[in-house]
C-alpha positions as semicolon CSV with decimal commas, in nm:
position;residue;x (nm);y (nm);z (nm)
1;M;-0,938;4,323;0,535
2;E;-0,649;4,566;0,550
3;Q;-0,696;4,655;0,183
4;H;-1,036;4,807;0,275
5;L;-0,897;5,056;0,528
6;D;-0,912;5,343;0,278
7;G;-1,257;5,436;0,407
8;S;-1,472;5,292;0,130
9;E;-1,754;5,050;0,207
10;F;-1,692;4,676;0,187
11;E;-1,877;4,352;0,253
12;V;-1,797;4,244;0,609
13;R;-2,001;3,920;0,597
14;K;-1,721;3,731;0,424
15;Y;-1,467;3,821;0,692
16;V;-1,706;3,743;0,978
17;S;-1,802;3,405;0,832
18;L;-1,438;3,307;0,766
19;C;-1,343;3,410;1,120
20;A;-1,635;3,212;1,263
21;L;-1,542;2,907;1,055
22;D;-1,179;2,929;1,172
23;A;-1,290;2,960;1,535
24;I;-1,540;2,674;1,516
25;C;-1,297;2,434;1,350
26;A;-1,018;2,530;1,590
27;T;-1,226;2,494;1,906
28;A;-1,446;2,200;1,810
29;M;-1,200;1,991;1,610
30;G;-0,857;2,137;1,681
31;I;-0,804;2,197;1,309
32;N;-0,656;2,529;1,196
33;L;-0,805;2,608;0,854
34;K;-0,638;2,948;0,815
35;A;-0,942;3,060;0,615
36;M;-0,894;3,420;0,732
37;E;-0,536;3,420;0,606
38;S;-0,621;3,278;0,264
39;G;-0,934;3,489;0,230
40;K;-1,141;3,211;0,081
41;C;-1,289;2,878;0,173
42;E;-1,491;2,636;-0,038
43;F;-1,730;2,574;0,251
44;D;-1,808;2,945;0,291
45;E;-1,856;2,987;-0,083
46;A;-2,090;2,686;-0,095
47;V;-2,297;2,821;0,196
48;T;-2,325;3,162;0,031
49;K;-2,437;3,010;-0,300
50;L;-2,687;2,782;-0,123
51;I;-2,839;3,083;0,053
52;H;-2,893;3,248;-0,286
53;I;-3,045;2,929;-0,429
54;V;-3,285;2,892;-0,134
55;F;-3,387;3,258;-0,165
56;K;-3,444;3,232;-0,541
57;R;-3,649;2,916;-0,494
58;G;-3,848;3,084;-0,217
59;I;-3,957;3,370;-0,441
60;S;-4,025;3,146;-0,742
61;P;-4,346;2,947;-0,678
62;W;-4,294;2,734;-0,990
63;L;-3,978;2,595;-0,825
64;Y;-4,159;2,482;-0,507
65;P;-4,230;2,125;-0,624
66;D;-3,919;1,912;-0,583
67;F;-4,013;1,727;-0,902
68;I;-3,957;2,047;-1,101
69;F;-3,681;2,207;-0,893
70;N;-3,456;1,899;-0,905
71;R;-3,460;1,912;-1,286
72;T;-3,344;2,275;-1,308
73;Q;-2,992;2,418;-1,305
74;L;-3,064;2,554;-0,955
75;G;-3,142;2,202;-0,834
76;T;-2,819;2,073;-0,988
77;D;-2,621;2,358;-0,832
78;Q;-2,784;2,295;-0,493
79;R;-2,679;1,929;-0,498
80;K;-2,325;2,028;-0,602
81;H;-2,290;2,280;-0,317
82;I;-2,437;2,044;-0,058
83;R;-2,192;1,776;-0,173
84;S;-1,908;2,029;-0,141
85;M;-2,012;2,110;0,216
86;Q;-2,035;1,742;0,305
87;E;-1,690;1,674;0,160
88;F;-1,550;1,963;0,362
89;G;-1,690;1,813;0,682
90;I;-1,559;1,468;0,595
91;N;-1,211;1,611;0,524
92;V;-1,204;1,796;0,857
93;I;-1,301;1,476;1,038
94;R;-1,032;1,281;0,848
95;Q;-0,768;1,539;0,945
96;K;-0,870;1,518;1,311
97;K;-0,874;1,139;1,301
98;A;-0,525;1,132;1,145
99;T;-0,400;1,371;1,415
100;I;-0,545;1,152;1,690
101;V;-0,393;0,836;1,539
102;R;-0,054;1,004;1,494
103;R;-0,053;1,135;1,851
104;S;-0,159;0,800;1,993
105;D;0,128;0,638;1,801
106;E;0,359;0,895;1,961
107;G;0,220;0,812;2,304
108;V;0,046;1,146;2,362
109;S;-0,294;1,111;2,525
110;A;-0,573;1,365;2,495
111;D;-0,529;1,450;2,865
112;N;-0,160;1,534;2,823
113;E;-0,202;1,712;2,493
114;Q;-0,117;2,081;2,492
115;D;-0,365;2,314;2,329
116;S;-0,181;2,426;2,018
117;Y;-0,454;2,680;1,949
118;G;-0,449;2,843;2,293
119;K;-0,279;3,154;2,160
120;Y;-0,523;3,162;1,867
121;H;-0,824;3,142;2,101
122;T;-0,691;3,426;2,315
123;I;-0,645;3,646;2,009
124;Q;-0,999;3,571;1,886
125;M;-1,155;3,667;2,219
């Protein structure tokens, strides 16, 4: 976002959605995606593309029937992006599960676990 400080207009939605995704994953799952640092995330890109597909289908009456829509490139793209979002969720859950298993092997219970994102949460607020 710092590269946009020259005063010109820029799209803020991307930064807000990446920040929200980071915050949600950190608070709900304890996973730090660092999407804001990298500036991109497959999940965010898939959501953005799905929004465009839904809008295009909404203004194109000939695409309303699933029988037709599913045989178009938009239908194929929609399935691809939904699959990408599902894989993202599955990967986040796998990471959290691996962390829980590793910590239980180390003898750290959830009650004794320190919040490694405490500083992150404070900064976000």
